[in-house]
GROMACS .gro file of C-alpha atoms in nm:
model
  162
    1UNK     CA    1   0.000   0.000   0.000
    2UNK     CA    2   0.100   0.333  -0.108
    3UNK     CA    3   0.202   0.629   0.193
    4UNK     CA    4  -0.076   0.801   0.054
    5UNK     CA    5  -0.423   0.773  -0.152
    6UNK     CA    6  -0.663   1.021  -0.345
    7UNK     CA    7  -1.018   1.049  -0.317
    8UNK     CA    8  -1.083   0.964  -0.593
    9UNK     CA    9  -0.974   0.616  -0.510
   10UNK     CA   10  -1.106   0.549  -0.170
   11UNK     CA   11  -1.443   0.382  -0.251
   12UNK     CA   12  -1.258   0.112  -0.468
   13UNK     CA   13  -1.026   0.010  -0.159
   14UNK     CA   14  -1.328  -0.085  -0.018
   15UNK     CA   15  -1.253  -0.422   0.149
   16UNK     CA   16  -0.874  -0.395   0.117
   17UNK     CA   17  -0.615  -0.429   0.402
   18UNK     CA   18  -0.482  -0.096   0.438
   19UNK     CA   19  -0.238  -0.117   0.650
   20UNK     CA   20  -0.048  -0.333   0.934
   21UNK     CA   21   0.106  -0.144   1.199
   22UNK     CA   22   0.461  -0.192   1.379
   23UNK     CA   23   0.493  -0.358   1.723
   24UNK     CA   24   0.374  -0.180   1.984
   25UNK     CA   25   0.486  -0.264   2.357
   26UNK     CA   26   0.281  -0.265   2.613
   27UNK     CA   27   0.517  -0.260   2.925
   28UNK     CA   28   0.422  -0.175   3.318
   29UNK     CA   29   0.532   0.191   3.302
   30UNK     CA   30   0.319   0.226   3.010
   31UNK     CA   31   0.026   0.036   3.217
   32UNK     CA   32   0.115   0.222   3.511
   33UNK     CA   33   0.085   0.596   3.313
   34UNK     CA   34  -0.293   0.458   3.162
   35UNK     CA   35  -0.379   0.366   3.525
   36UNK     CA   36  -0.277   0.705   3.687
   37UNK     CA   37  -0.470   0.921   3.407
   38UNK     CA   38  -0.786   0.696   3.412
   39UNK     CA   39  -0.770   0.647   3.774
   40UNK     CA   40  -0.831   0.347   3.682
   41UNK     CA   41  -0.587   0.153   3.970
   42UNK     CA   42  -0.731  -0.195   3.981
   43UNK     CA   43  -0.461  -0.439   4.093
   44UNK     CA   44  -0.499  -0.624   3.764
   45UNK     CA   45  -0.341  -0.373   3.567
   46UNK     CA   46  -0.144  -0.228   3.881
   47UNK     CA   47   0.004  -0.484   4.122
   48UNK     CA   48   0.271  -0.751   3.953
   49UNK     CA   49   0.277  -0.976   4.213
   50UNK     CA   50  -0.086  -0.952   4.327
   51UNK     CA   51  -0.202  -1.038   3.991
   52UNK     CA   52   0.053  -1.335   3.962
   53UNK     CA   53  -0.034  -1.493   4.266
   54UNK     CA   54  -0.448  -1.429   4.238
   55UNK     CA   55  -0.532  -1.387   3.888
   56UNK     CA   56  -0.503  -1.665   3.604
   57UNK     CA   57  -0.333  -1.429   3.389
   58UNK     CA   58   0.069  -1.465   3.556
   59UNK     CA   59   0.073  -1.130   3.608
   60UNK     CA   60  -0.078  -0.791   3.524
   61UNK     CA   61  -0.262  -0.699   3.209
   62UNK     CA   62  -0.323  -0.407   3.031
   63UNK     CA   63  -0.664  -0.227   3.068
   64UNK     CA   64  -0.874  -0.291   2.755
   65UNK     CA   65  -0.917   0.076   2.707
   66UNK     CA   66  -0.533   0.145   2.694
   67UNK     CA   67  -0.495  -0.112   2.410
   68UNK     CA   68  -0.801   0.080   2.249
   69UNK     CA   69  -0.640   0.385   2.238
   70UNK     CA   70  -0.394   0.269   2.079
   71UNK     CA   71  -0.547   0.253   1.778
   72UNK     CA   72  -0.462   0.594   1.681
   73UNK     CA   73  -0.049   0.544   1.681
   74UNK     CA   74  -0.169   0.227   1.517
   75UNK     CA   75  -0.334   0.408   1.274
   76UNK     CA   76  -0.075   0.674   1.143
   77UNK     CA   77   0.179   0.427   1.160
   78UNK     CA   78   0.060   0.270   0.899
   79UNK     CA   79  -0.267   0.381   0.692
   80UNK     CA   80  -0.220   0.550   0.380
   81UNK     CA   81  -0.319   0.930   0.453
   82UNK     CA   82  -0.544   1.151   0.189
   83UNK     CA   83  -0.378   1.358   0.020
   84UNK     CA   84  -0.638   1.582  -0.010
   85UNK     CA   85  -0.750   1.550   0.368
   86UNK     CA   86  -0.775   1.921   0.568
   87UNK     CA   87  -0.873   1.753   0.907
   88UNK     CA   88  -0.953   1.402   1.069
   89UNK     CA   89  -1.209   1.324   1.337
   90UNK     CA   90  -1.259   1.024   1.570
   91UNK     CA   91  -1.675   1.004   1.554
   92UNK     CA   92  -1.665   0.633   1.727
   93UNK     CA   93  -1.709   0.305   1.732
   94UNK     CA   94  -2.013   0.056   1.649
   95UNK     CA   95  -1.886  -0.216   1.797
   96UNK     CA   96  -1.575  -0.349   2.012
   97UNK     CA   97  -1.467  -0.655   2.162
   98UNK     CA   98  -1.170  -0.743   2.428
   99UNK     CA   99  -1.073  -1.092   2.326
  100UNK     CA  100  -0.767  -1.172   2.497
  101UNK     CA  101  -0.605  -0.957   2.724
  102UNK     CA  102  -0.277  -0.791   2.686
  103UNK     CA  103  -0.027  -0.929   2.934
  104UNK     CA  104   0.254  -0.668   3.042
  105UNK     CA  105   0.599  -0.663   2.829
  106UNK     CA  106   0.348  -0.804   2.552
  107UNK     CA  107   0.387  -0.677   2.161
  108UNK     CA  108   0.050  -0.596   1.979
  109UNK     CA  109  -0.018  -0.438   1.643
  110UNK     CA  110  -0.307  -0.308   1.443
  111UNK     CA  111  -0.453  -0.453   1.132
  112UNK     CA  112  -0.668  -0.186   0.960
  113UNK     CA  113  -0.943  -0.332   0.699
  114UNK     CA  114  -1.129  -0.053   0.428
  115UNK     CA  115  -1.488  -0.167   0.544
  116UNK     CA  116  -1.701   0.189   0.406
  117UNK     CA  117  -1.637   0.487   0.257
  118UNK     CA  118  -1.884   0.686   0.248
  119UNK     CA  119  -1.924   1.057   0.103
  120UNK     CA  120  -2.148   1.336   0.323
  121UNK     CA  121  -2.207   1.682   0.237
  122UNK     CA  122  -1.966   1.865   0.000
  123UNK     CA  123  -1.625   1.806   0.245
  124UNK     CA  124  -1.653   1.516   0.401
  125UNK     CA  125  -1.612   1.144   0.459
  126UNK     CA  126  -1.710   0.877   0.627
  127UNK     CA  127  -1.425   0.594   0.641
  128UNK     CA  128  -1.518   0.260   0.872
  129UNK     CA  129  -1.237   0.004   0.944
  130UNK     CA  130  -1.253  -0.317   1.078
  131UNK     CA  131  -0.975  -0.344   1.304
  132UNK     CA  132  -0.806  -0.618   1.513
  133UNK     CA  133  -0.526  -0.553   1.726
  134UNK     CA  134  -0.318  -0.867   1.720
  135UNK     CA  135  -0.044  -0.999   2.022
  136UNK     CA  136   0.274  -1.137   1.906
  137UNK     CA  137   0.256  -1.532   1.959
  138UNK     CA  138  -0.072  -1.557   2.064
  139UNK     CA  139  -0.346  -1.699   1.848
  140UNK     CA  140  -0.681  -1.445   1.931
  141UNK     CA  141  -0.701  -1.113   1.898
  142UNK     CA  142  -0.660  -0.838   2.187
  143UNK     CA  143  -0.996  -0.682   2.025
  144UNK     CA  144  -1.166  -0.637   1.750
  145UNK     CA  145  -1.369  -0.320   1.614
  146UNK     CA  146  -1.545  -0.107   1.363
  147UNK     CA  147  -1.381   0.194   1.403
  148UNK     CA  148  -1.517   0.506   1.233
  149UNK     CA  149  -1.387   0.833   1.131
  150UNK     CA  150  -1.501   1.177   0.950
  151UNK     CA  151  -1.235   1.269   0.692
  152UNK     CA  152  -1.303   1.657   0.606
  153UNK     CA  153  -1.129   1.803   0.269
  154UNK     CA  154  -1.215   2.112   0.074
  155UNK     CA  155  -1.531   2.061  -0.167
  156UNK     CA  156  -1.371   2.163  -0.441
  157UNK     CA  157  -1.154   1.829  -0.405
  158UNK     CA  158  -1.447   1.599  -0.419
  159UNK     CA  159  -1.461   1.364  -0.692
  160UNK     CA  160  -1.694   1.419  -0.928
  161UNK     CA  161  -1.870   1.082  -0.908
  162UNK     CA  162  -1.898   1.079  -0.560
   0.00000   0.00000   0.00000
């Protein structure tokens, strides 16, 4: 895949791979830095040798919502970018699953699917990806989801069959 894409191309990527992302790590500092700004301090995520001795994970795990937000880094490491894009916007998700949680010192990566594109008003788009964020050596998924974003670029740079 190409660093970048036009407009005028997006709808026929529809149902392509766009893009597989590096290897993220998710270590206990980074854990530790999700837990203090979520305030989210559950000993799961929080206490090494809590959760090895009481939890059937062997130790802590990442919280589910710090391997979701990875999905932006995910995202520009990897997905093409339009060319003719002025501004990008997260407008949510339709659906997400945790599969398998994300032990710390564990690699994951994102795997970004074209699954809609979607032209609104003069400027903008509507792009959908199914992603699934993937741990090194293990065989499901941390999660799955249909991601969605608003692409905005000036009218005049809409295609004209769009």
């Amino acid at each position: 895949m190409p660093d970048t894409i036009h407009l005028k191309d997006i709808t026929s990527l529809v149902g392509t791979e766009l893009g597989l992302s590096r290897w993220f790590t998710v270590d206990q500092t980074m854990i530790d830095r999700f837990a203090e700004a979520t305030e989210d301090h559950q000993f799961i995520h929080t206490d090494p040798v809590r959760a090895a001795a009481e939890t059937p994970f062997g130790g802590t795990i990442a919280h589910g919502f710090l391997t979701l937000s990875l999905l932006s880094a995910m995202n520009y490491d990897c997905v093409p970018r339009i060319v003719e894009q002025t501004m990008g916007i997260n407008y949510g998700f339709e659906k997400v699953r945790f599969m398998t949680p994300v032990k710390s010192g564990a690699r994951v990566r994102g795997r970004f699917v074209l699954a809609e594109a979607r032209f609104r008003g003069a400027g903008m788009v509507t792009i959908r990806y199914d992603v699934t964020v993937e741990i090194e050596d293990e065989r499901k998924p941390a999660l799955t989801a249909d991601w969605i974003t608003i692409i905005q670029f000036d009218p005049k740079d809409r295609p004209e069959d769009a």
